[in-house]
Amino acid sequence: MDEEVIRLENVWKIFGDRADEAMAAIKKDNLTKAEVLSQFQCVVGIADCSFSVPRGEIFCIMGLSGSGKSTLVRHLNRLIEPTSGKIHVLGKDMISLPAEELREMRAMHIGMVFQHMALLPHRTVRDNVGFPLQVRGEPKSKRWATSQHCLNLVNLDGYEDRFPRELSGGMQQRVGLARALASDPEVLLMDEPFSALDPLIRRQLQDQFMALSAELQKTTIFITHDLDEAIRIGNRIAIMKDGRIVQIGTPEDIVTNPTDDYVKDFVEGISKLKLVFAHTIMEKIGKYKPARGEALSKSPRVPHDTDLDHLIDISTETTQPIVITDDDGKDVGVINKSTLLKGIKGGKA
Amino acid sequence: MTDTGLELGASDLDHSVGGFAKENRDYYTGEFEKIQGTTGFPWSWNTMAAVVGPLWGAWRGAWGFFWTFLVLELFAFVQLGRGLWGELGADQLAKVERLTANIAKREQQAKEAVAAGDQAAADGALKIAENLKKVVVSAQEAADKAAGEASTILLIGIALLIAVKVIEGFYANIAYEKQYLGWRANPDKVQAGPNTGSAIFGGILLVAIWPLTLFRFTVTDPDKILSSLTGGFLGGSVPITEFPVKKEFYASWAKKGDAGFDFLANEFGTVFNGVTATIRAVLDFLEIILIQTPWPVVMVVIVVMAFRLAGPRVAVFTAASLLYLSFMGLWELSMITVALIGAGAALCVIFGIPLGIWFGKSKRAYTFAEPVLDFMQTMPAFVYLIPIIAFFGTGKPPGVLATIIFAMPPVIRLTALGMRGVPEATKEAAVAFGCSRWQLLMNVELPLAMPSIMTGINQTILMSLSMVVIASLIGAEGLGALILEALQYAAKGQGLLGGLAILFCAMVIDRIAQGMYRRKTEGQ
C-alpha cells in the first residue's frame, strides 16, 4: 500500500489568453481569484493543489460544481495541461512526456470513466469496450476476449452485440467502466461516474464498484459532488472549493475534524454512526471515575475500532459503561452513556 | 403592494416609467398603467404624437413609429398635393397631343402616296390614322375624367391625413410602452426620454424626404420644372427621376473587366487546361461505364443495385423509370446526363469532404470559407458561366465545373456541421484512451458525422441535377441540351418529356442513395 502511484505538487491551472502572465503575478504578488480575473481576464481553475495517492487506494475528490474537481482529474492524464506544477503518475513526469509516450500512458496505464458515459453510438457494446485495445493496435481476437472478460466483471454478459442506445443509463455506465478496465490499467480515473444515474441505480453501481475494486485493487481517483458517496467509497477524501483543496483526510477525519466552516457545512447532514469509532470518543481508562454502582470488571469489552452504531447496540443491553480494548486486548478506555450521546451528537468527546 | 414580492407594486412601476419618460412623467405613468392593465385595445390618446406625427417619434427615439408615419403621412400629402395643384390627366393630354401629331404625319404620308400614285399605301396610312383617332378620343375622355376627379382626390387626401393622425394618436403610447419594456431589458441601448438631437435628426430626414417626393409625384414633368427652377444653379441637367450618370462610366469598367479576364486566361492557361483534363478523365471513365457498356448490362446493374441497396419498391420504381427513358429514346442522353452529374458530384465529394473536415476543425478556416461558400451558392449561375467560358471554353468539362461550383457548398457545409456536432465528451473520451488525431478522425469523428455528411452528399447530387439545364447553355450535352432546345423553339411536348426524364433520373439517384444510407443505419 505504500508505493506512491500518483503525486501532484503545487498544480495550478489558469484559463485565459494571458495565463502565463497571471501565473507569474500570482507567484509574485499572491493575487486572489477576483484580482486575477479583473487584471488578466483569466479564471483560476486549479489553485495550488498537491496530493499523493498510494497504490490500491480509492481517493475521492469531492466538491460542488465549479470547484475544479473535474478539471483536476483531467490533469492526471493530461487532457488538460497545467499552467504550473508537477504531476507524476506511475513514476513518470506527465508534463514532460512526449506525445507518443503520453498516448501509450493513456492507452495502457490510465483508464477513465466519464459522467456522461461518452460511448461510441455506432459501435456495439463489445467494440466500445474493446476500443482502448483497438487504439493500441491489438488484433480483433484479443479485443473480443478482453471485452468479454470485462463485461463479465461488470455483470453485462449477453449484451455484447447490443448498441449503447439500447441500454439503460446504468448499463451504459457499466459499459463505460468495462471499457476503462479493458486495457487493465493501474490507475482508474472516475469523473462523477454515477452522478447522472437515479439514486437506486447509483447505489447498486456503488456496491458493484466497491466489490470490483476490492477484487482488482486499482488505484482510483473518484470524483463526486456527493459527500455520502465519497464517504461510502473513498479510503481518503479531498474536499475542493474554488479550485483549492481545503482538506484531505479519511472519512472519519473529515466528519469529526472539519478544518473550516465550509467543510463543516457539508458534514453536518452526514450520519456519523458508522464513521466514528470508539477510540475517538472514549475517555482514557485512568481518568474515568466510575459512578456509584458501576464496576468496570462487569462491563462488556469491545475493540477500539467499534463504530458508534455498534456501541449503541451494546449500550442498550447493559447498565454498565463499556470498556474499550486495544489491539492486544488491553483495556484503554471507557465509554458511558453520556459520552456515547455526546459522541453521536458532536462526533467527538 | 404585497409582501410576497411576486406582484410588482404600482409605486415601483411609477418610479421606473418616470425614469424612462423623463418628461411628462405622470402622464406616461398613467397611460402605461392603462395599457398594462387591459388585454383589449387600450384607447390611450397622445395629442402631441397626433399633432407632430413622425417628429414625436424621432424626439422620443421611437424610430419604428417615425418611419411608419413618415411614409403614411407622405402618402396622404401626395394625395392632397395632387388634388390641390396636380395637373391630373396630364399624361393623357400628352398622349392626345402625341397621337394628333402622329395622325397628321400619317395623313401627310397618305397624301404623298396618292401623289405618287400608290393607292394601297395611302389606304394603309389612312386606316392607321383612323384607328389613332379613336384612341385620341378615348384618351381625351380619360383626361377630362381625371381632371374632374381632382376634388375627389383632395377629399381622399384629407380623409387619409385625418385617419393617419388618429392612428398616430392612439398608437403612440402603445409603441412607446413597448420601447419602455425594451429599455427595461436594455437600458444602455434604448433611448429613454426625449432627446433634442434625435428630434433634429428626424427633422432633417423629413426635410430631405418629404418635399422632393411630394414634388416628384404631384408635378407632371418634374425634371423640366426642376431645371427651370434651378436652371442657372444646377446647369439645368440634373434629373430627379433617374440618377445622373453617363453610360460611358459603366462601359469603361466593363472593358477593364474584359481585359482582366483575358489576362488571366492567357497567364494561367496551363492551370485551366489541367483542370479541364482532370474533369474530362473522370467524365470519360463514367461515360465508358454508362454509355459504351451495352445498355442491357447497365440497366440490369442499376436495377439490381437499387434492389440490393434500397429494397424492392425502389427497384420497381427504378425499372419503370428506365423503361420510360429507353422507350422515349432518351437512354443515351440520360446516361450522358448521369455521367455529367456523376462526375460533378464525385468531384464535389472528393474535394468537399476533406474541406468540410478542415472547416469543421478549424474555426478560423471556416470564417474565411463561409463568405466564399455563400458566394458560390447565391451567385446566379449565369454570372459565373461567363468567366468559365473565358477560362475553360465550352463543352462538358466546363459544364461539370459550373455544376461543382454550385453543388459543392452543401457537402462542405454539412460535413463541417457534422464534425462540429460530434460531442466534446465523446472526443475527450477517445483521447483519454490514447487515440491519435488520425484514430480520432477515423473512429470517432467521421462515423458520428456520417449522417450529416450523407445528407450533404444527397443535397449535392440533387443540386447537380438542377444545374443540368444551365450547364447545357455552355455546351454540355445531355437532357439539359434537349430542354434548352425545346425552350428555344417553344417545343412544349419535347420540354415536358425531357423534364420528366430529368425528374426520373433525379428520383432514381436520390432514392438509391437514401435507401442505401437508411439500410446502413438500420443495420446498426
Short mmCIF file of C-alpha atoms in Angstrom, two decimals, chain A residues 74 77 79 103 106-107 112 114 118-123 131-132 134-135 163 165 179-180, chain B residues 425-426 428-437 439 442-444 447-448 521-524:
data_model
loop_
_atom_site.label_atom_id
_atom_site.label_comp_id
_atom_site.label_asym_id
_atom_site.label_seq_id
_atom_site.Cartn_x
_atom_site.Cartn_y
_atom_site.Cartn_z
CA ARG A 74 -8.12 15.72 -16.26
CA ASN A 77 -3.87 12.05 -17.94
CA LEU A 79 -6.36 16.02 -21.09
CA ARG A 103 -0.72 8.24 -25.71
CA ARG A 106 -3.37 6.75 -21.68
CA ALA A 107 -3.86 3.57 -23.66
CA MET A 112 -11.11 6.74 -17.36
CA PHE A 114 -16.97 9.74 -17.65
CA ALA A 118 -19.29 9.04 -23.84
CA LEU A 119 -19.73 5.69 -25.55
CA LEU A 120 -19.48 5.49 -29.32
CA PRO A 121 -23.06 5.20 -30.58
CA HIS A 122 -22.15 3.50 -33.85
CA ARG A 123 -20.31 0.63 -32.19
CA PHE A 131 -11.88 0.44 -28.20
CA PRO A 132 -8.83 1.16 -25.97
CA GLN A 134 -8.02 -1.18 -30.82
CA VAL A 135 -6.28 2.13 -30.30
CA PHE A 163 -25.71 -0.87 -29.27
CA ARG A 165 -28.67 3.31 -27.10
CA ARG A 179 -14.11 -0.01 -21.22
CA ALA A 180 -11.92 1.66 -18.63
CA ALA B 425 -17.28 14.43 -24.31
CA THR B 426 -17.05 11.60 -26.83
CA GLU B 428 -12.43 13.62 -24.98
CA ALA B 429 -13.10 10.01 -24.00
CA ALA B 430 -11.42 8.75 -27.16
CA VAL B 431 -8.39 10.95 -26.49
CA ALA B 432 -8.30 9.73 -22.90
CA PHE B 433 -7.91 6.19 -24.23
CA GLY B 434 -4.87 7.20 -26.22
CA CYS B 435 -6.29 7.97 -29.66
CA SER B 436 -4.04 9.79 -32.08
CA ARG B 437 -5.57 12.55 -34.20
CA GLN B 439 -7.57 7.47 -35.00
CA MET B 442 -11.47 7.70 -38.40
CA ASN B 443 -13.03 6.03 -35.36
CA VAL B 444 -14.99 8.80 -33.72
CA PRO B 447 -18.59 7.92 -38.03
CA LEU B 448 -20.51 10.33 -35.80
CA THR B 521 -28.24 2.99 -40.31
CA GLU B 522 -30.98 0.44 -39.75
CA GLY B 523 -28.27 -2.18 -39.72
CA GLN B 524 -26.96 -0.61 -36.54
#
